[in-house]
Structures are given as structure tokens and as C-alpha cells.
mmCIF file of C-alpha atoms in Angstrom:
data_model
loop_
_atom_site.group_PDB
_atom_site.id
_atom_site.type_symbol
_atom_site.label_atom_id
_atom_site.label_comp_id
_atom_site.label_asym_id
_atom_site.label_seq_id
_atom_site.Cartn_x
_atom_site.Cartn_y
_atom_site.Cartn_z
ATOM 1 C CA MET M 1 20.136 10.993 15.028
ATOM 2 C CA ALA M 2 17.821 11.558 6.683
ATOM 3 C CA SER M 3 18.229 11.363 7.931
ATOM 4 C CA LEU M 4 20.267 11.047 14.292
ATOM 5 C CA LEU M 5 19.586 12.574 10.290
ATOM 6 C CA ASN M 6 18.066 12.635 6.775
ATOM 7 C CA MET M 7 23.183 13.536 11.960
ATOM 8 C CA VAL M 8 12.770 9.261 15.990
ATOM 9 C CA SER M 9 7.018 9.049 16.476
ATOM 10 C CA VAL M 10 4.284 7.117 15.059
ATOM 11 C CA PRO M 11 2.202 6.781 12.056
ATOM 12 C CA PRO M 12 -1.398 6.815 11.404
ATOM 13 C CA ARG M 13 -3.292 5.092 8.822
ATOM 14 C CA ILE M 14 -3.684 7.865 6.338
ATOM 15 C CA SER M 15 -2.339 9.821 3.587
ATOM 16 C CA PRO M 16 1.874 10.553 3.906
ATOM 17 C CA PRO M 17 14.642 11.177 4.130
ATOM 18 C CA SER M 18 23.490 12.236 -0.774
ATOM 19 C CA PHE M 19 20.070 12.806 1.693
ATOM 20 C CA SER M 20 16.589 11.632 1.129
ATOM 21 C CA ARG M 21 13.509 13.739 1.744
ATOM 22 C CA THR M 22 12.878 12.444 5.214
ATOM 23 C CA PRO M 23 14.444 13.328 8.476
ATOM 24 C CA SER M 24 16.111 10.623 10.195
ATOM 25 C CA LEU M 25 17.690 10.553 13.536
ATOM 26 C CA HIS M 26 19.146 9.417 15.271
ATOM 27 C CA ALA M 27 16.664 9.205 16.126
ATOM 28 C CA ARG M 28 13.094 9.776 13.978
ATOM 29 C CA PRO M 29 6.521 10.826 22.386
ATOM 30 C CA ILE M 30 3.752 12.167 20.712
ATOM 31 C CA LEU M 31 1.795 9.433 19.047
ATOM 32 C CA PRO M 32 -1.425 9.769 17.128
ATOM 33 C CA PRO M 33 -4.428 8.241 18.828
ATOM 34 C CA PHE M 34 -4.775 4.616 17.959
ATOM 35 C CA SER M 35 -6.702 1.561 18.951
ATOM 36 C CA LEU M 36 -5.883 -2.094 19.222
ATOM 37 C CA SER M 37 -8.440 -4.729 18.363
ATOM 38 C CA PHE M 38 -7.829 -8.377 19.073
ATOM 39 C CA SER M 39 -9.401 -11.314 17.400
ATOM 40 C CA ARG M 40 -8.606 -15.003 17.695
ATOM 41 C CA ARG M 41 -6.188 -14.883 14.807
ATOM 42 C CA ARG M 42 -4.702 -11.452 14.431
ATOM 43 C CA LEU M 43 -3.852 -8.130 15.976
ATOM 44 C CA SER M 44 -4.679 -5.089 13.872
ATOM 45 C CA ILE M 45 -3.486 -1.552 14.427
ATOM 46 C CA ARG M 46 -5.535 1.356 13.229
ATOM 47 C CA ALA M 47 -4.454 4.955 13.576
ATOM 48 C CA THR M 48 -7.054 7.658 13.399
ATOM 49 C CA GLU M 49 -7.673 9.340 10.107
ATOM 50 C CA THR M 50 -5.982 12.652 9.456
ATOM 51 C CA ASP M 51 -7.317 15.464 7.381
ATOM 52 C CA THR M 52 -5.144 14.743 4.377
ATOM 53 C CA ASN M 53 -7.179 14.345 1.245
ATOM 54 C CA GLU M 54 -7.229 10.855 -0.133
ATOM 55 C CA VAL M 55 -5.945 10.612 -3.674
ATOM 56 C CA GLU M 56 -6.668 7.411 -5.467
ATOM 57 C CA SER M 57 -3.552 6.064 -7.088
ATOM 58 C CA GLN M 58 -3.767 5.259 -10.734
ATOM 59 C CA ALA M 59 -0.509 3.382 -10.368
ATOM 60 C CA PRO M 60 0.090 0.285 -12.347
ATOM 61 C CA ASN M 61 0.602 -2.847 -10.352
ATOM 62 C CA THR M 62 4.011 -3.372 -11.821
ATOM 63 C CA ALA M 63 6.990 -1.177 -12.613
ATOM 64 C CA PRO M 64 8.846 -1.392 -15.881
ATOM 65 C CA SER M 65 10.872 -4.304 -14.548
ATOM 66 C CA LYS M 66 12.805 -4.860 -17.744
ATOM 67 C CA ASP M 67 14.504 -1.511 -17.161
ATOM 68 C CA GLY M 68 14.653 -1.795 -13.389
ATOM 69 C CA SER M 69 17.698 -2.650 -11.329
ATOM 70 C CA SER M 70 17.668 -5.239 -8.554
ATOM 71 C CA LEU M 71 20.429 -3.317 -6.772
ATOM 72 C CA ASN M 72 18.406 -0.112 -6.925
ATOM 73 C CA GLN M 73 15.478 -2.026 -5.465
ATOM 74 C CA LEU M 74 17.520 -3.188 -2.464
ATOM 75 C CA LEU M 75 18.953 0.288 -1.929
ATOM 76 C CA GLY M 76 15.530 1.923 -2.173
ATOM 77 C CA ILE M 77 16.313 4.359 -4.993
ATOM 78 C CA LYS M 78 14.616 5.218 -8.271
ATOM 79 C CA GLY M 79 15.043 2.852 -11.190
ATOM 80 C CA ALA M 80 14.237 -0.165 -9.003
ATOM 81 C CA ALA M 81 13.063 -3.470 -10.427
ATOM 82 C CA GLN M 82 9.602 -4.675 -9.433
ATOM 83 C CA GLU M 83 9.856 -7.148 -6.548
ATOM 84 C CA THR M 84 7.391 -9.560 -4.998
ATOM 85 C CA ASN M 85 9.529 -10.862 -2.121
ATOM 86 C CA LYS M 86 8.094 -9.152 0.982
ATOM 87 C CA TRP M 87 11.409 -8.963 2.842
ATOM 88 C CA LYS M 88 13.074 -7.265 -0.088
ATOM 89 C CA ILE M 89 10.153 -4.853 -0.276
ATOM 90 C CA ARG M 90 10.474 -4.132 3.454
ATOM 91 C CA LEU M 91 14.170 -3.402 2.966
ATOM 92 C CA GLN M 92 13.366 -1.142 0.015
ATOM 93 C CA LEU M 93 11.016 0.929 2.195
ATOM 94 C CA THR M 94 13.843 1.614 4.679
ATOM 95 C CA LYS M 95 16.014 3.028 1.836
ATOM 96 C CA PRO M 96 19.439 1.649 2.849
ATOM 97 C CA VAL M 97 21.060 4.206 0.545
ATOM 98 C CA THR M 98 20.128 6.869 3.139
ATOM 99 C CA TRP M 99 21.791 5.108 6.094
ATOM 100 C CA PRO M 100 25.454 6.071 5.454
ATOM 101 C CA PRO M 101 25.079 9.787 6.342
ATOM 102 C CA LEU M 102 23.658 8.816 9.738
ATOM 103 C CA VAL M 103 26.403 6.248 10.294
ATOM 104 C CA TRP M 104 28.976 8.875 9.340
ATOM 105 C CA GLY M 105 27.373 11.328 11.760
ATOM 106 C CA VAL M 106 27.965 8.857 14.597
ATOM 107 C CA VAL M 107 31.614 8.550 13.496
ATOM 108 C CA CYS M 108 31.974 12.346 13.568
ATOM 109 C CA GLY M 109 30.398 12.588 17.004
ATOM 110 C CA ALA M 110 32.671 9.881 18.397
ATOM 111 C CA ALA M 111 35.694 11.636 16.890
ATOM 112 C CA ALA M 112 34.596 15.008 18.285
ATOM 113 C CA SER M 113 34.248 13.527 21.782
ATOM 114 C CA GLY M 114 38.007 13.001 21.960
ATOM 115 C CA ASN M 115 37.290 9.949 24.072
ATOM 116 C CA PHE M 116 36.853 7.160 21.523
ATOM 117 C CA HIS M 117 39.439 4.381 21.783
ATOM 118 C CA TRP M 118 40.128 1.585 19.340
ATOM 119 C CA ASN M 119 39.213 -1.229 21.715
ATOM 120 C CA PHE M 120 36.519 -3.880 21.495
ATOM 121 C CA GLU M 121 34.037 -2.157 23.810
ATOM 122 C CA ASP M 122 34.127 1.254 22.120
ATOM 123 C CA VAL M 123 33.918 -0.270 18.658
ATOM 124 C CA ALA M 124 30.951 -2.389 19.758
ATOM 125 C CA LYS M 125 29.198 0.658 21.250
ATOM 126 C CA SER M 126 29.709 2.619 18.050
ATOM 127 C CA ILE M 127 28.315 -0.229 15.911
ATOM 128 C CA VAL M 128 25.176 -0.436 18.065
ATOM 129 C CA CYS M 129 24.787 3.354 17.828
ATOM 130 C CA MET M 130 25.136 3.113 14.038
ATOM 131 C CA MET M 131 22.500 0.368 13.938
ATOM 132 C CA MET M 132 20.174 2.546 15.982
ATOM 133 C CA SER M 133 20.724 5.589 13.768
ATOM 134 C CA GLY M 134 20.743 3.835 10.396
ATOM 135 C CA PRO M 135 18.690 0.654 9.901
ATOM 136 C CA PHE M 136 16.285 1.268 12.786
ATOM 137 C CA LEU M 137 15.563 4.982 13.109
ATOM 138 C CA THR M 138 16.363 6.038 9.558
ATOM 139 C CA GLY M 139 14.483 2.964 8.368
ATOM 140 C CA TYR M 140 11.560 4.015 10.545
ATOM 141 C CA THR M 141 11.702 7.537 9.166
ATOM 142 C CA GLN M 142 11.848 6.458 5.550
ATOM 143 C CA THR M 143 8.998 3.967 5.893
ATOM 144 C CA LEU M 144 6.899 6.563 7.716
ATOM 145 C CA ASN M 145 7.612 9.151 5.049
ATOM 146 C CA ASP M 146 6.701 6.756 2.245
ATOM 147 C CA TRP M 147 3.417 6.062 4.008
ATOM 148 C CA TYR M 148 2.485 9.733 4.131
ATOM 149 C CA ASP M 149 3.927 10.336 0.651
ATOM 150 C CA ARG M 150 1.875 7.685 -1.059
ATOM 151 C CA GLU M 151 -0.303 10.240 -2.887
ATOM 152 C CA ILE M 152 2.787 12.076 -4.171
ATOM 153 C CA ASP M 153 4.385 8.781 -5.135
ATOM 154 C CA ALA M 154 1.227 7.802 -6.975
ATOM 155 C CA ILE M 155 1.973 10.782 -9.250
ATOM 156 C CA ASN M 156 5.781 10.731 -9.379
ATOM 157 C CA GLU M 157 6.643 7.057 -8.873
ATOM 158 C CA PRO M 158 3.396 5.039 -9.028
ATOM 159 C CA TYR M 159 5.240 1.725 -9.111
ATOM 160 C CA ARG M 160 6.719 2.197 -5.611
ATOM 161 C CA PRO M 161 5.722 -0.497 -3.074
ATOM 162 C CA ILE M 162 2.934 1.351 -1.261
ATOM 163 C CA PRO M 163 1.023 3.064 -4.106
ATOM 164 C CA SER M 164 1.368 -0.047 -6.288
ATOM 165 C CA GLY M 165 -0.095 -2.265 -3.558
ATOM 166 C CA ALA M 166 2.983 -4.504 -3.375
ATOM 167 C CA ILE M 167 2.793 -4.324 0.433
ATOM 168 C CA SER M 168 -0.341 -4.017 2.524
ATOM 169 C CA GLU M 169 -1.339 -1.229 4.863
ATOM 170 C CA ASN M 170 -1.061 -3.413 7.965
ATOM 171 C CA GLU M 171 2.385 -4.616 6.938
ATOM 172 C CA VAL M 172 3.628 -1.039 6.534
ATOM 173 C CA ILE M 173 2.213 0.078 9.891
ATOM 174 C CA THR M 174 3.725 -2.942 11.655
ATOM 175 C CA GLN M 175 7.120 -2.197 10.119
ATOM 176 C CA ILE M 176 6.995 1.405 11.333
ATOM 177 C CA TRP M 177 6.255 0.321 14.910
ATOM 178 C CA VAL M 178 8.905 -2.404 14.971
ATOM 179 C CA LEU M 179 11.648 -0.097 13.681
ATOM 180 C CA LEU M 180 10.666 2.748 16.009
ATOM 181 C CA LEU M 181 10.499 0.626 19.157
ATOM 182 C CA GLY M 182 13.675 -1.230 18.187
ATOM 183 C CA GLY M 183 15.600 2.022 17.709
ATOM 184 C CA ILE M 184 14.413 3.552 20.979
ATOM 185 C CA SER M 185 15.245 0.319 22.836
ATOM 186 C CA LEU M 186 18.787 0.363 21.454
ATOM 187 C CA ALA M 187 19.111 3.984 22.609
ATOM 188 C CA GLY M 188 18.173 2.984 26.164
ATOM 189 C CA ILE M 189 20.653 0.099 26.080
ATOM 190 C CA LEU M 190 23.422 2.483 24.991
ATOM 191 C CA ASP M 191 22.700 4.827 27.916
ATOM 192 C CA ILE M 192 22.947 1.940 30.365
ATOM 193 C CA TRP M 193 26.100 0.640 28.686
ATOM 194 C CA ALA M 194 27.735 4.083 28.834
ATOM 195 C CA GLY M 195 26.750 4.525 32.500
ATOM 196 C CA HIS M 196 24.808 7.727 31.893
ATOM 197 C CA ASP M 197 22.976 9.175 34.885
ATOM 198 C CA PHE M 198 20.735 11.033 32.428
ATOM 199 C CA PRO M 199 19.543 8.936 29.438
ATOM 200 C CA ILE M 200 20.636 11.453 26.814
ATOM 201 C CA VAL M 201 20.871 9.022 23.905
ATOM 202 C CA PHE M 202 17.337 7.789 24.644
ATOM 203 C CA TYR M 203 15.964 11.332 24.637
ATOM 204 C CA LEU M 204 17.817 12.165 21.440
ATOM 205 C CA ALA M 205 16.220 9.096 19.848
ATOM 206 C CA VAL M 206 12.741 10.053 21.039
ATOM 207 C CA GLY M 207 13.256 13.652 19.917
ATOM 208 C CA GLY M 208 14.433 12.493 16.525
ATOM 209 C CA ALA M 209 11.426 10.190 16.224
ATOM 210 C CA LEU M 210 9.080 13.048 17.011
ATOM 211 C CA LEU M 211 10.834 15.278 14.488
ATOM 212 C CA SER M 212 10.416 12.583 11.842
ATOM 213 C CA TYR M 213 6.722 12.289 12.592
ATOM 214 C CA ILE M 214 5.901 16.007 12.459
ATOM 215 C CA TYR M 215 8.020 16.289 9.309
ATOM 216 C CA SER M 216 5.860 13.785 7.425
ATOM 217 C CA ALA M 217 2.457 13.770 9.135
ATOM 218 C CA PRO M 218 -0.415 16.240 9.460
ATOM 219 C CA PRO M 219 -1.272 18.544 11.011
ATOM 220 C CA LEU M 220 2.222 20.130 11.177
ATOM 221 C CA LYS M 221 3.768 18.269 8.238
ATOM 222 C CA LEU M 222 6.952 20.360 8.194
ATOM 223 C CA LYS M 223 7.846 19.160 4.716
ATOM 224 C CA GLN M 224 5.066 21.353 3.312
ATOM 225 C CA ASN M 225 7.329 24.336 4.003
ATOM 226 C CA GLY M 226 10.538 24.208 1.994
ATOM 227 C CA TRP M 227 12.627 26.167 4.512
ATOM 228 C CA ILE M 228 11.513 24.570 7.769
ATOM 229 C CA GLY M 229 11.147 21.070 6.362
ATOM 230 C CA ASN M 230 14.546 20.965 4.692
ATOM 231 C CA PHE M 231 16.314 22.413 7.737
ATOM 232 C CA ALA M 232 14.645 19.770 9.902
ATOM 233 C CA LEU M 233 15.848 17.172 7.441
ATOM 234 C CA GLY M 234 19.385 18.556 7.467
ATOM 235 C CA ALA M 235 19.476 18.574 11.253
ATOM 236 C CA SER M 236 18.266 14.978 11.346
ATOM 237 C CA TYR M 237 21.062 13.806 9.084
ATOM 238 C CA ILE M 238 23.897 15.905 10.512
ATOM 239 C CA SER M 239 23.205 17.145 14.031
ATOM 240 C CA LEU M 240 21.288 14.276 15.638
ATOM 241 C CA PRO M 241 23.683 11.405 14.820
ATOM 242 C CA TRP M 242 26.671 13.605 15.715
ATOM 243 C CA TRP M 243 25.086 14.431 19.065
ATOM 244 C CA ALA M 244 24.375 10.770 19.731
ATOM 245 C CA GLY M 245 27.951 9.705 18.954
ATOM 246 C CA GLN M 246 29.462 12.491 21.010
ATOM 247 C CA ALA M 247 27.113 11.951 23.970
ATOM 248 C CA LEU M 248 27.852 8.221 23.910
ATOM 249 C CA PHE M 249 31.615 8.674 24.311
ATOM 250 C CA GLY M 250 31.938 12.120 25.863
ATOM 251 C CA THR M 251 30.002 15.272 26.703
ATOM 252 C CA LEU M 252 27.683 17.136 24.365
ATOM 253 C CA THR M 253 28.572 20.809 24.785
ATOM 254 C CA PRO M 254 26.651 23.958 23.751
ATOM 255 C CA ASP M 255 29.306 25.056 21.254
ATOM 256 C CA ILE M 256 29.051 21.707 19.439
ATOM 257 C CA ILE M 257 25.264 21.979 19.368
ATOM 258 C CA VAL M 258 25.514 25.423 17.727
ATOM 259 C CA LEU M 259 28.225 24.329 15.281
ATOM 260 C CA THR M 260 26.321 21.249 14.115
ATOM 261 C CA LEU M 261 23.064 23.186 13.746
ATOM 262 C CA LEU M 262 25.000 25.637 11.573
ATOM 263 C CA TYR M 263 26.264 22.732 9.511
ATOM 264 C CA SER M 264 22.651 21.598 9.171
ATOM 265 C CA ILE M 265 22.078 24.572 6.868
ATOM 266 C CA ALA M 266 24.305 22.709 4.411
ATOM 267 C CA GLY M 267 21.996 19.760 4.998
ATOM 268 C CA LEU M 268 19.104 22.020 4.009
ATOM 269 C CA GLY M 269 20.866 22.627 0.715
ATOM 270 C CA ILE M 270 21.403 18.930 0.136
ATOM 271 C CA ALA M 271 17.738 18.244 0.885
ATOM 272 C CA ILE M 272 16.716 20.752 -1.791
ATOM 273 C CA VAL M 273 18.576 18.647 -4.367
ATOM 274 C CA ASN M 274 15.992 15.918 -3.860
ATOM 275 C CA ASP M 275 13.062 18.307 -4.273
ATOM 276 C CA PHE M 276 13.633 18.943 -7.979
ATOM 277 C CA LYS M 277 12.556 15.463 -9.047
ATOM 278 C CA SER M 278 9.231 15.881 -7.178
ATOM 279 C CA ILE M 279 8.120 19.286 -8.462
ATOM 280 C CA GLU M 280 5.083 17.924 -10.281
ATOM 281 C CA GLY M 281 3.749 15.926 -7.345
ATOM 282 C CA ASP M 282 4.576 18.625 -4.790
ATOM 283 C CA ARG M 283 2.742 21.255 -6.812
ATOM 284 C CA ALA M 284 -0.284 19.009 -7.280
ATOM 285 C CA LEU M 285 -0.588 18.376 -3.548
ATOM 286 C CA GLY M 286 0.212 21.907 -2.395
ATOM 287 C CA LEU M 287 3.646 21.221 -0.892
ATOM 288 C CA GLN M 288 5.698 24.409 -0.949
ATOM 289 C CA SER M 289 9.111 22.939 -1.683
ATOM 290 C CA LEU M 290 11.628 25.587 -2.690
ATOM 291 C CA PRO M 291 11.630 24.592 -6.394
ATOM 292 C CA VAL M 292 7.839 24.976 -6.359
ATOM 293 C CA ALA M 293 7.863 28.243 -4.390
ATOM 294 C CA PHE M 294 10.737 29.986 -6.181
ATOM 295 C CA GLY M 295 11.051 28.108 -9.443
ATOM 296 C CA ALA M 296 13.798 25.684 -10.401
ATOM 297 C CA GLU M 297 16.263 28.348 -11.578
ATOM 298 C CA THR M 298 16.228 30.308 -8.308
ATOM 299 C CA ALA M 299 16.009 27.220 -6.095
ATOM 300 C CA LYS M 300 19.166 25.669 -7.527
ATOM 301 C CA TRP M 301 21.166 28.758 -6.543
ATOM 302 C CA ILE M 302 19.613 28.759 -3.061
ATOM 303 C CA CYS M 303 20.682 25.116 -2.828
ATOM 304 C CA VAL M 304 24.346 25.593 -3.721
ATOM 305 C CA GLY M 305 24.516 28.814 -1.714
ATOM 306 C CA ALA M 306 23.327 27.058 1.453
ATOM 307 C CA ILE M 307 25.890 24.293 0.979
ATOM 308 C CA ASP M 308 28.887 26.467 0.138
ATOM 309 C CA ILE M 309 28.309 29.463 2.428
ATOM 310 C CA THR M 310 27.746 27.183 5.420
ATOM 311 C CA GLN M 311 31.025 25.350 4.894
ATOM 312 C CA LEU M 312 32.896 28.611 4.330
ATOM 313 C CA SER M 313 31.448 29.914 7.597
ATOM 314 C CA VAL M 314 32.606 26.791 9.455
ATOM 315 C CA ALA M 315 36.079 27.195 7.922
ATOM 316 C CA GLY M 316 36.068 30.779 9.202
ATOM 317 C CA TYR M 317 35.058 29.549 12.654
ATOM 318 C CA LEU M 318 37.943 27.067 12.702
ATOM 319 C CA LEU M 319 40.365 29.783 11.590
ATOM 320 C CA GLY M 320 39.101 32.053 14.355
ATOM 321 C CA ALA M 321 39.530 29.197 16.837
ATOM 322 C CA ASP M 322 43.251 29.140 15.932
ATOM 323 C CA LYS M 323 43.029 25.926 13.913
ATOM 324 C CA PRO M 324 44.305 27.115 10.532
ATOM 325 C CA LEU M 325 45.322 23.683 9.224
ATOM 326 C CA TYR M 326 41.835 22.298 9.745
ATOM 327 C CA ALA M 327 40.336 25.432 8.162
ATOM 328 C CA LEU M 328 42.634 25.028 5.154
ATOM 329 C CA ALA M 329 41.719 21.341 4.830
ATOM 330 C CA LEU M 330 38.023 22.217 4.863
ATOM 331 C CA LEU M 331 38.542 24.871 2.182
ATOM 332 C CA GLY M 332 40.335 22.277 0.070
ATOM 333 C CA LEU M 333 37.270 20.019 0.322
ATOM 334 C CA ILE M 334 34.874 22.812 -0.674
ATOM 335 C CA ILE M 335 36.607 23.488 -4.017
ATOM 336 C CA PRO M 336 35.708 20.172 -5.728
ATOM 337 C CA GLN M 337 32.115 20.557 -4.543
ATOM 338 C CA VAL M 338 31.858 23.896 -6.319
ATOM 339 C CA ILE M 339 33.379 22.383 -9.460
ATOM 340 C CA PHE M 340 30.800 19.584 -9.506
ATOM 341 C CA GLN M 341 27.991 22.057 -8.872
ATOM 342 C CA PHE M 342 28.847 23.897 -12.083
ATOM 343 C CA LYS M 343 29.616 20.707 -13.990
ATOM 344 C CA TYR M 344 26.388 18.888 -13.113
ATOM 345 C CA PHE M 345 23.831 20.390 -10.781
ATOM 346 C CA LEU M 346 23.575 23.947 -12.095
ATOM 347 C CA LYS M 347 23.295 22.644 -15.668
ATOM 348 C CA ASP M 348 20.285 20.433 -14.957
ATOM 349 C CA PRO M 349 19.312 19.660 -11.325
ATOM 350 C CA VAL M 350 16.819 17.000 -12.402
ATOM 351 C CA LYS M 351 18.918 15.145 -14.930
ATOM 352 C CA TYR M 352 22.152 15.233 -12.940
ATOM 353 C CA ASP M 353 20.933 15.065 -9.337
ATOM 354 C CA VAL M 354 22.272 11.571 -8.648
ATOM 355 C CA LYS M 355 25.546 12.158 -10.491
ATOM 356 C CA TYR M 356 26.077 15.439 -8.633
ATOM 357 C CA GLN M 357 25.422 13.929 -5.223
ATOM 358 C CA ALA M 358 27.668 10.954 -5.924
ATOM 359 C CA SER M 359 30.470 13.290 -7.019
ATOM 360 C CA ALA M 360 30.202 16.130 -4.510
ATOM 361 C CA GLN M 361 28.840 14.690 -1.266
ATOM 362 C CA PRO M 362 31.907 12.593 -0.378
ATOM 363 C CA PHE M 363 33.839 15.857 -0.055
ATOM 364 C CA LEU M 364 31.135 17.360 2.174
ATOM 365 C CA VAL M 365 31.075 14.391 4.542
ATOM 366 C CA LEU M 366 34.885 14.401 4.716
ATOM 367 C CA GLY M 367 34.588 18.056 5.699
ATOM 368 C CA LEU M 368 32.309 17.015 8.553
ATOM 369 C CA LEU M 369 35.011 14.677 9.848
ATOM 370 C CA VAL M 370 37.670 17.390 9.523
ATOM 371 C CA THR M 371 35.465 19.684 11.622
ATOM 372 C CA ALA M 372 34.868 16.933 14.199
ATOM 373 C CA LEU M 373 38.581 16.247 14.548
ATOM 374 C CA ALA M 374 39.247 19.960 14.900
ATOM 375 C CA THR M 375 36.756 20.313 17.753
ATOM 376 C CA SER M 376 38.225 17.308 19.573
ATOM 377 C CA HIS M 377 41.627 18.996 19.960
#
């Protein structure tokens, strides 16, 4: 509740998450001070300035559209074609490619609850929870992160919508508010629908929103620290959506909270994968991502170590909990991940980042479901 959770607070008008570099929630209420000014024709929102240094973008107004992909544009990933349609640009800012991990986290939480039934009501509840975690709160998180990342993007990807000027400041701020309020409203509806005495899904959504804000925005800006920022990102994409799905259909227990936070260390590793492509911009703006702090060679081993050791630890936990078949299944899903790490990622983490994630991450997310099913029995 990237990223949920990438397993949701508010933007100001200044300089700035397979998993993207932004936490998601389930939910991504501390808001920056803001003012509303009304005129006869329009409402404008202005957040107070932060202390982030303004960096003028030298971005061209257009991307190399002849090489760009329309599909990449809709999914919000690199290699996108230049687009002028505002609704397509809005969709691009929400990065739909980052929604599936959050949706899958809800599935895992529902499975772990042991109380999900294949009837119309439960399926409908789960779909609403997925909408909250994916399009709304992950969309909020990604748009917010792009807003605060616009100086970095002006260096790394100057043709992206915000640094290129394809979408205005007011339009971005409005989108952030609409997605945030929409996601939190859906969380409240789910609590009422589930008959909760305590609105746990709502508070998970608000907590996720706050986490997203402090991840991207000054003064805390967790993403400036490679360890804290990437763990926050991993928890957003793994723990938060799982907690939301489990709380919706059952009871969120302390042992599940600990287990999913442990799994979030693997999410930290996955988040590091996305840091390699931004080394230049991160270094220029003083962000201490792990590839910047330790160098690419050391950081790639930290990355695969976090992913593999975490899953091996969870397999050990399942074995100790007298669930050897589930532990064996998880071990079987770790092996192909290691193979793809040596085949792609460890050879060149920049060149093969997308190919590695596309090859290895399906096995990791299947391992999440195996763990969820194990805890439900």
C-alpha cells in the first residue's frame, strides 16, 4: 500500500516508484502549507517553496519521437514517444508499469488472510483495493516523485513531460491532489464495506501517502539516502499492499508485519536496480544512492545480495514453521533469479536492467504468493 508499494501526502510547488524509484502504497496527514486563491475563472493551488535549489532545465521541447514507442509512453517507461495529448501525458506520469506489484501485493494479502472467497462481493472488494493501491495511490506517488525529480530528469531524461514543459505546473499539482484524495476515499469506502470498527485500510492509505511524500520531498527526502530510501520504497511495494489486502479480508497480525518487512529488504534490492540508470543525475544533485555512494561494482553485489539473502531467510522461516513444501517451492523460485542475475544484471546493470527485471522479477513475485499461501495455512 512503488510502490500499498513501489506492497499515500501532498506536494508543493517546488523542486522533486520490476519497481520504480518511488514508494507507493497502498497507500502514498502531513501536508505542506498551501494557500488557495479564487478568481472569477479559476482556482489555483500554490504550495510553499522548499529549500531545494532550482535547476533550470536545458531540456529540449521534444523527445526523439522517431525512436520513441507509443506503448512505452502509455506505460510511463524510458524510450517513450513524445506526446501532446494531455490525458496520455497524465497517464504517463502515473507510470502504469509500476502498478502490477501493488496489485499483486493485494492478491498476496488476500491469500494470506485465509478468508478470501471466490464470490462476487469478495472479488469486487479486491478490485477496489487494487484500484486504490495501483492507479490512485501509486499514480499519486509516481506523479509526486516526478514533480520533485524534475531537476534530475532535466539531466537524465530531459524530454520527460515535466522538464520538457509538456504539462503545466498547475496541471501536475491538480493531478497529485485528485489521485491522493481519490485513493484515500476508496480506502474509507473499503473500511465501511468490510465493517471495520477501526478504519485500518484508511490509516494504511494515509500512512503510505505520508511515506511517499517524505520519500520525495524536502526536508526529509528519504531518497537522498540509498539505504533508508530504498527500504522505504521496498516496503511501499511489498508490505503496504499486502497489509491492505490482508486487513480487508482478515486480521493483520504482528508476525505477518515482521515477515513482510523482512521481505521488503528484497524490495530494497530491486529498488537499487533502478538507481544505476540515474547515477549521473543523482551525483550532480547530491543524492546518495548506493551506486553513487559505493560505486557501481559494489552496489550491484549489494543489490543481488539483498534480494537473494532475504528470500533464503524467508525459506528458512517457512522450514522452521514446519512448512517444508512451501520452503522448497520458494527455493525453486530463487534459483532462476540467481541465473538471470549472472546472465544479465551482474554483467552490466545499466544496459541490462530492464531485461533482468523482466526475466527475474516474475519468480520473485511468485515467491511472494507462495509465502502468502504458506502463512494462510
